[in-house]
Amino acid sequence: MSTKLFRICFSAILFLGLTVGSAFAQSHQVTGTVTDSNTGESLPGVNIMVVGSDAGTTTNLDGEYTLNLPSPNESLRFTYIGYQALVVPVNGREVIDVQLESSIISGEELLVVGYSVQQRRDMTGSIAVVDMGDFERLSVSGDMVSKQLQGVASGVSVVSSGQPGESPDIRIRGINTFGNNAPLVVIDGVPGNMNNLNPNDIENIQVLKDASAASIYGARASNGVIVITTKQGGGSVEVNYRGSYGIDWQGRENPWDIATPQDQANLVWRALANSGAPQQHPLYGSGATPRLPDFIAPAGAMEGDVNFDDYFIIPEYTDAALLGQFFRITRANHEGTDWFNEIFRTANTAQHDISVSGGSEIGNFLFSVNYLNQEGTLMRTFRERVSLRANSSFNLGENFRIGENLQYTVSEAPQVASLTEGSAIGMSFRAQPIVPVYDVMGNFGGQSGAGLGNAANPVAIMERTRNNESQTRNLFGNVFAEWDALENVRVRTSFGGELWNWSSQSFSFPTYEEQENSPNNQLFTSQGNGYNWTWTNTVQFRETFDRHNVEVLVGTEAYQNAGEQRNANIQGFFSFDPNFVSLSTGSGTPVVSSWKWEDTLLSYFGRLDYIFDDRYILGVTLRRDGSSRFLNNQWGWFPAASAGWRISNESFMDDVTWISDLRIIGGYGVMGNQINVDPANSFTLFTGDPNNSFYSINGSNSAIAEGFRLQRIGNPDAQWEKNVTANIGFDGSFFDEKFQLSVEYYWKDVQDLLFNPTLIGASGVATAPFVNVANMKNRGLDMSFAHFGQFSTNLQYNVNLTFTSYTNEIVSIADGIDFFAQEARRWPGNQFIRNQVGSPVSSFFGYRVEGFWQSQAEIDAANAGAPSGTYQTDAGVGRFRYADITGDGQVTPDDRTILGDPNPDFTYGISMGLNYKAFDVSMFWYGSQGNDIWNQVKYWTDFYPSFIGAKSNTAVFDSWTPDNPNPTAPIQENQSSFSTDGVPNSYYVEDGSYLRLRNLQVGYTLQPDVLQRIGIRNLRLYVQGNNLVTFTGYSGPDPEIGFFTGSGAGGGSTNFGIDEGQYPTPKQFIFGINLSI
């Protein structure tokens, strides 16, 4: 994607900034002094912003300020760490002196939740409010919005990777279903995709975690709700620019700890000797000592004078018959190729954001354009995005308002689709280091020589993706109208949604350098498009009388989602020029497929909020949803209730002055879930299949009919999953609101989980329907703490903590089914992921290693006590000794057990900030404790017989020998066995706990009296580091491993936490500027 679109948009925004101002602006100057309301001391560095824009100024060392406004009708917002924010209308005044109250955390804060706005202090639902300071510091890194939520809100788990454009996995209070656990995201009142948002356009974020807070959003809210409000215009016309430039790198060379070529040769000799085999090898010769070759040819080692005239390769060949004639010569790399370092690079990230905003009593507007160009540290990966946003609202009289929010995004992010052992990252720990990147003629080096194995050249894999493309276009937004029909009655209608389309293309080049080459060239294309819309209508009533405060909201909502996808591929190109390659130029037979989908929801909802005497708070919600995904059970009722008691307002608390506000809150409710059900789950489907013959679909069974088969068995009786939640806790502020603490304990019982159990063989190859059979439960504790203070008027500080604990247990699966297993990888029939009743989802399963067999006498003694005469299959000196879990005196499949699970015991975030005059320093730490990782990389690197390829220093220097009887790895041999690498066992399970410095930033804001001389209102410069330090005991490159679909980290909510070559999170250093004119 060219930057031309960004240049055009950038120029347009500047033009708007220069022309629109005439419609809104007049000239007006305001001066004044800002002081502490208690001490009267002047406050330097106070931020003074024009409401609705990023423009403003700061007070000087004497607390004085001067601000030029285009209109005398603006409002100014004064903010300062350690003090309550204050908004002051100008009303034509030229001098405005302000006193700020020494209190930061204010319960008067308004939050947008559940189709309306409420004061934070009156909420009884479980809601986490994102600290926008922490969020904005993370937003300059080029990451998606969803990645920036990590650690900034209690109860929210975010696991991401280093791959540009890959969406992280977000879980609110754990795993709620066997399928899609993603929360509902509501942007300006409309469900949408937050990863298409420009982070600089976001005003605030709230996370709704329980039924009492989220159930108003209905069926799509079962996994929690993230509510995002974007910035709106207001005040004088302002032009704001934010820009940053970053450098990304992987901070660790040779993260797999791969041994040198000579050490690997020595390992081969030892493995052969341990197995009683002759010490000879096609690369290393024969004799007492292995010798590295000078050159490598298809038959193995080449020594002495090599005739390069024998070399014959045509890299981009189209005749498959040539493959057998190729003869490659590779100069052996005795120093060793660091394949990880060869495919990873230092990358650059640039981000530019410009906006124009303004407003008056007539209305307001905001236009913005954002450009992001993020290179991946893995070669040939990147993300490029242009985002345009516009919103405005207008007052049509005193009681009627209309407005719109629109966003258009174009992004391109070709990705590594499957991060497993076959990817470039996977090959970086499989490919032999003796092989260089390029051969003697500059073509790709490879493992085609005898004794090298069948790994591929990682650089070649990535270089051959050079013509791959993946582009997405998205239009999102809504239009709305509000009418204050009566003094306390507001009617609102909103219609919004999104239009999207995407296209991708990849080309498979023929290979020539591998042990297992493919002569085929092939083009793959895929396209999709679709839409969804949401129409919401609400009526809201608010009334306050005597000591009663009542709010009632009722509404309806209709939703539709539809789309289609088309795939095609073809082979047989005589030229690989990307300008020539297309579906019409291949000579092979095209293979095409396509499908469509559609589903709808219709909902009715209502909510009652009641407060008595500012002490007793009650909230009741009821929603009725109807879904097209269910046939016989379309409708579901989903109620919720919550209550709060503001103890701090009771008379017996009058003398407790250190408590500013204290509420006990609790809630209970039921939410429905239907997103894991295919829209056609209710129906039995047949599909065309011209390559096979099956029985006639009319059920006669008298003849075979070519071309049709049973594809899916329907279940018309499927119904809603039910997420029953309850929580209790307290929320308080203390010592003049300088401290805030929130603690909640929650429990969830997920009932009628939709699951597709294995069908009996008589059902053939048909897909099983989803049926309501399983149950699951979650328990946990959420806590957040905030403290703001100052050492002096020039030195302020703030601390924020979030903490989330979580336990998960599968209660039941289906009649006669106690578990379902996944992920056999290299052990056919021995899956190491087990979702089992009584255990957490995605538990690791296998034999528990309890040590090593140290002598034959030890083995004989164990065999003597075994009922079968054999304690453990393939027991041998130096091999693993497995635990007899059942206690029957022998190791059998019944002794396999749960070895751990990837669910963390708790996660936490720590944010600290310090302001001194015009300088500010902040840091943010994130930690995860108790999560286990299945390190599948060890299968390839730590056992000689698993695979002919690269081996680790663990295998070379820390495996069992008579001189090293208590090592890390077992004895190295030339054959696999049950007692080493032949079955899943606890050797692969590692503690993945970690603590990471996610962000460190130092900034300086220039003094306003200097800036105004050159026509600048605000200028801040900063430097920032991300992911600079990680403390962990995990042996792999990165302990942050999650749910990524199709990647080495697992494939979903029931099989995650697997590392077989993930894309590590890079370190990053950023320079940035924020400018207002």
Tab-separated table of C-alpha atoms in Angstrom, residues 162 190 266 293 305 493 551 609 697 718 776 843 854 1005 1034 1071:
chain	number	residue	atom	x	y	z
A	162	GLY	CA	5.423	-9.788	18.101
A	190	VAL	CA	-21.978	0.462	17.946
A	266	ASN	CA	30.796	-34.580	18.667
A	293	PRO	CA	33.802	-31.082	5.808
A	305	ASP	CA	39.841	-29.214	-4.708
A	493	THR	CA	-32.056	6.423	17.743
A	551	GLU	CA	-33.448	6.364	36.010
A	609	ASP	CA	-31.403	2.371	38.445
A	697	ILE	CA	-29.732	-38.344	-0.348
A	718	ALA	CA	-29.614	-26.256	20.331
A	776	MET	CA	-17.588	-24.993	33.380
A	843	SER	CA	-4.269	-28.872	30.523
A	854	GLN	CA	21.051	-44.713	36.892
A	1005	THR	CA	6.942	19.917	27.824
A	1034	TYR	CA	11.441	-19.842	30.649
A	1071	PHE	CA	11.346	9.178	19.758
